[in-house]
Amino acid sequence: MRIAALADLHFTAAAYEGIRTSLERVRDEADLLVLAGDLTNYGKTTEMEPLLNVLVRLRLPIVAVLGNHDYESGQHEELMKMMTDEGIKVLDGTAYERDGVGFAGTKGFIGGFGRGVLTAFGEPEIKRIVQATLDETLKLERAMSQLRTEKRVVVLHYSPVVGTVQGEPAEIYPYLGTSRFGEVVDRHGANVVFHGHAHHGGREGKTVGGIPVYNVALHLLQTQDPPAAYRLFEV
Ligand SMILES: [Fe+2]
Ligand SMILES: [Fe+2]
């Protein structure tokens, strides 16, 4: 299966023509499109409507997770329903199998990497943040344990490894993801992980267990040489 992956469209009506043109050929190059969150800019249904207009015309299976921007207006449930109604598989701690390839996805969350991982110590406010991260890792755990396929693709919005946030200011690394998700991926095994969110991070990384991780934030794809609208991967 040829997969095209991208993230961080941050779609607004003004971007309609540009996005439509950049996705024109995706159907010739891929069998499935992965959208790794931040589909909209402010998480509004009025942004999702024209974006869906572009996406349904691709006539390609689409697997997506939401990103933090898609939560901004408190309309994330409506966004998920709109997408689901158009046949898009929105993964939120869930799994999907197609043509022998398993997809497990969830948004992910913040928390930092390696020795810098935020732990549940001290104030209740800190414990709540850590709990939110742990709840989200459990969702990925559940999604991955549902997969029965040998080929597995993980879709997140936040980064599961530090390698693909490098390039961003070090001060904000902990807000770009957490290696707690990398641990879950390694425990279950996967062929590849796609994520976004770190618009100025690195394009490629690896989990501790050696699983390739690709940051497919649109800004990164557009600034590579030659520029691309999505990253292609064969699984
Ligand atoms: Fe983004
Ligand atoms: Fe984001």
Tab-separated table of C-alpha atoms and ligand atoms in Angstrom:
chain	number	residue	atom	x	y	z
A	1	MET	CA	0.000	0.000	0.000
A	2	ARG	CA	1.266	3.444	-0.947
A	3	ILE	CA	0.484	5.966	1.759
A	4	ALA	CA	0.564	9.747	1.367
A	5	ALA	CA	0.825	11.543	4.709
A	6	LEU	CA	0.596	15.151	5.747
A	7	ALA	CA	-0.350	17.202	8.794
A	8	ASP	CA	-1.001	20.782	9.845
A	9	LEU	CA	-3.073	21.963	6.932
A	10	HIS	CA	-4.474	24.678	9.258
A	11	PHE	CA	-7.162	25.059	6.664
A	12	THR	CA	-8.875	28.389	6.122
A	13	ALA	CA	-11.128	29.368	3.237
A	14	ALA	CA	-8.321	31.559	1.840
A	15	ALA	CA	-6.111	28.471	1.434
A	16	TYR	CA	-8.739	26.544	-0.554
A	17	GLU	CA	-7.201	26.843	-4.024
A	18	GLY	CA	-3.648	26.170	-2.859
A	19	ILE	CA	-4.595	23.023	-0.956
A	20	ARG	CA	-6.812	21.783	-3.755
A	21	THR	CA	-4.030	22.164	-6.313
A	22	SER	CA	-1.357	20.618	-4.094
A	23	LEU	CA	-3.480	17.485	-3.598
A	24	GLU	CA	-4.454	17.169	-7.250
A	25	ARG	CA	-2.113	14.263	-7.982
A	26	VAL	CA	-2.300	12.384	-4.701
A	27	ARG	CA	-4.719	9.831	-6.126
A	28	ASP	CA	-2.176	8.816	-8.786
A	29	GLU	CA	0.629	8.481	-6.272
A	30	ALA	CA	-1.040	6.879	-3.267
A	31	ASP	CA	-3.707	4.367	-2.272
A	32	LEU	CA	-4.574	6.107	0.989
A	33	LEU	CA	-4.128	9.535	2.552
A	34	VAL	CA	-3.144	10.061	6.205
A	35	LEU	CA	-3.953	13.415	7.834
A	36	ALA	CA	-2.111	13.787	11.142
A	37	GLY	CA	-4.055	16.590	12.802
A	38	ASP	CA	-4.466	20.380	12.766
A	39	LEU	CA	-6.703	20.042	9.754
A	40	THR	CA	-8.312	23.384	10.615
A	41	ASN	CA	-6.863	26.552	12.065
A	42	TYR	CA	-9.412	27.309	14.795
A	43	GLY	CA	-11.372	24.063	14.944
A	44	LYS	CA	-14.487	25.569	13.407
A	45	THR	CA	-17.115	23.683	11.433
A	46	THR	CA	-17.025	26.582	8.948
A	47	GLU	CA	-13.390	25.690	8.229
A	48	MET	CA	-14.092	21.960	8.000
A	49	GLU	CA	-16.881	22.397	5.455
A	50	PRO	CA	-14.753	23.728	2.566
A	51	LEU	CA	-11.899	21.398	3.522
A	52	LEU	CA	-14.205	18.383	3.242
A	53	ASN	CA	-15.208	19.680	-0.146
A	54	VAL	CA	-11.571	19.310	-1.232
A	55	LEU	CA	-11.050	15.965	0.529
A	56	VAL	CA	-14.093	14.095	-0.811
A	57	ARG	CA	-13.140	15.057	-4.363
A	58	LEU	CA	-9.843	13.200	-3.952
A	59	ARG	CA	-11.813	9.923	-4.044
A	60	LEU	CA	-9.159	8.316	-1.861
A	61	PRO	CA	-9.542	6.522	1.483
A	62	ILE	CA	-8.538	8.928	4.252
A	63	VAL	CA	-7.380	8.128	7.788
A	64	ALA	CA	-7.104	11.091	10.173
A	65	VAL	CA	-6.539	12.200	13.737
A	66	LEU	CA	-7.399	15.644	15.082
A	67	GLY	CA	-4.786	18.087	16.376
A	68	ASN	CA	-4.830	20.711	19.130
A	69	HIS	CA	-6.043	23.403	16.706
A	70	ASP	CA	-9.070	21.264	15.876
A	71	TYR	CA	-10.043	21.486	19.567
A	72	GLU	CA	-9.742	25.272	19.851
A	73	SER	CA	-13.439	26.141	19.411
A	74	GLY	CA	-14.879	23.225	21.367
A	75	GLN	CA	-16.399	21.856	18.156
A	76	HIS	CA	-14.150	18.799	17.853
A	77	GLU	CA	-17.007	16.329	18.176
A	78	GLU	CA	-18.910	18.035	15.384
A	79	LEU	CA	-15.759	18.042	13.253
A	80	MET	CA	-15.304	14.306	13.805
A	81	LYS	CA	-18.913	13.652	12.875
A	82	MET	CA	-18.675	15.764	9.719
A	83	MET	CA	-15.577	13.849	8.651
A	84	THR	CA	-17.017	10.446	9.547
A	85	ASP	CA	-20.184	11.243	7.580
A	86	GLU	CA	-18.010	11.775	4.509
A	87	GLY	CA	-16.343	8.378	4.955
A	88	ILE	CA	-13.122	9.580	6.582
A	89	LYS	CA	-11.800	7.252	9.294
A	90	VAL	CA	-11.157	9.499	12.267
A	91	LEU	CA	-8.976	7.656	14.769
A	92	ASP	CA	-9.367	8.670	18.405
A	93	GLY	CA	-7.928	5.797	20.368
A	94	THR	CA	-9.254	3.487	17.686
A	95	ALA	CA	-7.974	1.225	14.936
A	96	TYR	CA	-8.824	0.651	11.302
A	97	GLU	CA	-7.779	-2.100	8.926
A	98	ARG	CA	-7.694	-1.825	5.169
A	99	ASP	CA	-6.152	-4.190	2.602
A	100	GLY	CA	-4.064	-5.936	5.245
A	101	VAL	CA	-2.689	-2.743	6.764
A	102	GLY	CA	-3.643	-1.725	10.284
A	103	PHE	CA	-3.895	1.900	11.367
A	104	ALA	CA	-3.938	2.951	15.025
A	105	GLY	CA	-4.301	6.559	15.942
A	106	THR	CA	-4.981	9.154	18.570
A	107	LYS	CA	-4.124	12.820	19.010
A	108	GLY	CA	-1.306	12.352	21.514
A	109	PHE	CA	-0.394	15.054	24.018
A	110	ILE	CA	2.391	17.068	25.643
A	111	GLY	CA	4.798	15.947	28.376
A	112	GLY	CA	8.422	16.014	27.245
A	113	PHE	CA	11.029	13.455	26.292
A	114	GLY	CA	13.406	10.961	27.859
A	115	ARG	CA	14.729	12.093	31.232
A	116	GLY	CA	12.682	15.292	30.886
A	117	VAL	CA	9.279	13.557	30.923
A	118	LEU	CA	6.848	15.343	33.232
A	119	THR	CA	5.891	13.131	36.187
A	120	ALA	CA	2.880	13.180	38.504
A	121	PHE	CA	4.489	14.832	41.509
A	122	GLY	CA	3.455	17.851	43.563
A	123	GLU	CA	0.501	20.068	42.747
A	124	PRO	CA	-2.810	18.590	41.631
A	125	GLU	CA	-2.590	20.782	38.514
A	126	ILE	CA	0.590	18.973	37.421
A	127	LYS	CA	-0.988	15.630	38.221
A	128	ARG	CA	-3.971	16.503	36.028
A	129	ILE	CA	-1.738	17.283	33.062
A	130	VAL	CA	0.199	14.036	33.527
A	131	GLN	CA	-3.069	12.137	33.870
A	132	ALA	CA	-4.313	13.621	30.591
A	133	THR	CA	-1.107	12.388	28.929
A	134	LEU	CA	-1.477	8.930	30.470
A	135	ASP	CA	-5.144	8.726	29.416
A	136	GLU	CA	-4.086	9.505	25.874
A	137	THR	CA	-1.286	6.882	25.929
A	138	LEU	CA	-3.882	4.339	27.085
A	139	LYS	CA	-5.990	5.249	24.058
A	140	LEU	CA	-3.039	4.477	21.777
A	141	GLU	CA	-2.409	1.285	23.758
A	142	ARG	CA	-6.005	0.220	23.194
A	143	ALA	CA	-5.947	1.119	19.504
A	144	MET	CA	-2.713	-0.782	18.883
A	145	SER	CA	-3.847	-3.857	20.779
A	146	GLN	CA	-6.876	-4.079	18.480
A	147	LEU	CA	-4.731	-4.510	15.385
A	148	ARG	CA	-4.423	-8.025	13.996
A	149	THR	CA	-2.368	-7.125	10.929
A	150	GLU	CA	1.352	-7.628	10.485
A	151	LYS	CA	1.716	-4.239	8.809
A	152	ARG	CA	0.944	-1.400	11.181
A	153	VAL	CA	0.853	2.355	10.828
A	154	VAL	CA	0.552	4.706	13.803
A	155	VAL	CA	-0.947	8.172	13.378
A	156	LEU	CA	-0.496	10.877	16.022
A	157	HIS	CA	-0.587	14.650	16.037
A	158	TYR	CA	2.015	15.231	18.770
A	159	SER	CA	5.498	13.774	18.407
A	160	PRO	CA	6.375	10.483	20.147
A	161	VAL	CA	10.133	11.077	19.872
A	162	VAL	CA	12.509	13.986	20.422
A	163	GLY	CA	14.225	13.479	17.058
A	164	THR	CA	11.439	15.042	15.016
A	165	VAL	CA	11.003	18.118	17.234
A	166	GLN	CA	14.686	19.059	16.965
A	167	GLY	CA	14.844	22.294	15.018
A	168	GLU	CA	12.208	23.919	17.216
A	169	PRO	CA	13.327	26.087	20.162
A	170	ALA	CA	14.421	23.695	22.947
A	171	GLU	CA	12.232	25.651	25.400
A	172	ILE	CA	9.065	24.291	23.781
A	173	TYR	CA	10.058	20.634	23.275
A	174	PRO	CA	7.871	19.457	26.192
A	175	TYR	CA	4.793	21.004	24.502
A	176	LEU	CA	5.456	19.283	21.198
A	177	GLY	CA	4.935	15.724	22.390
A	178	THR	CA	6.205	13.060	24.711
A	179	SER	CA	8.282	9.903	24.477
A	180	ARG	CA	5.599	8.121	26.531
A	181	PHE	CA	3.919	7.475	23.162
A	182	GLY	CA	7.139	6.158	21.663
A	183	GLU	CA	7.217	3.554	24.440
A	184	VAL	CA	3.711	2.361	23.549
A	185	VAL	CA	4.643	2.118	19.859
A	186	ASP	CA	7.744	0.096	20.692
A	187	ARG	CA	5.788	-2.250	22.946
A	188	HIS	CA	3.303	-3.129	20.201
A	189	GLY	CA	5.492	-2.742	17.129
A	190	ALA	CA	4.780	-0.784	13.955
A	191	ASN	CA	6.232	-0.172	10.505
A	192	VAL	CA	6.012	3.598	10.729
A	193	VAL	CA	4.666	6.497	12.789
A	194	PHE	CA	3.356	9.715	11.226
A	195	HIS	CA	2.814	12.892	13.210
A	196	GLY	CA	2.776	16.668	12.833
A	197	HIS	CA	2.515	19.618	15.254
A	198	ALA	CA	6.249	20.478	15.252
A	199	HIS	CA	6.102	22.766	12.200
A	200	HIS	CA	9.805	23.595	12.477
A	201	GLY	CA	11.044	20.251	13.785
A	202	GLY	CA	12.951	17.464	12.052
A	203	ARG	CA	11.538	15.365	9.228
A	204	GLU	CA	12.717	11.973	10.425
A	205	GLY	CA	13.386	10.261	13.706
A	206	LYS	CA	13.279	6.837	15.310
A	207	THR	CA	11.780	5.394	18.456
A	208	VAL	CA	14.190	3.850	20.979
A	209	GLY	CA	13.222	0.500	19.427
A	210	GLY	CA	14.187	1.709	15.939
A	211	ILE	CA	10.749	2.314	14.407
A	212	PRO	CA	10.838	5.141	11.828
A	213	VAL	CA	8.968	8.312	12.790
A	214	TYR	CA	8.085	10.923	10.173
A	215	ASN	CA	7.043	14.472	10.954
A	216	VAL	CA	4.765	15.357	8.045
A	217	ALA	CA	3.880	18.923	9.047
A	218	LEU	CA	3.004	20.730	5.824
A	219	HIS	CA	5.449	23.557	6.536
A	220	LEU	CA	8.326	21.064	6.699
A	221	LEU	CA	7.260	19.375	3.476
A	222	GLN	CA	6.960	22.699	1.697
A	223	THR	CA	10.384	23.880	2.788
A	224	GLN	CA	12.248	20.727	1.771
A	225	ASP	CA	14.080	20.504	-1.556
A	226	PRO	CA	12.155	19.853	-3.756
A	227	PRO	CA	9.005	20.994	-1.914
A	228	ALA	CA	6.260	18.402	-1.453
A	229	ALA	CA	2.600	18.435	-0.469
A	230	TYR	CA	2.757	15.076	1.314
A	231	ARG	CA	5.239	12.367	2.205
A	232	LEU	CA	4.937	9.064	0.406
A	233	PHE	CA	5.597	5.796	2.192
A	234	GLU	CA	5.112	2.222	1.037
A	235	VAL	CA	4.073	-0.352	3.578
B	1	FE	FE	-0.051	22.698	13.587
B	2	FE	FE	-0.643	21.234	16.503
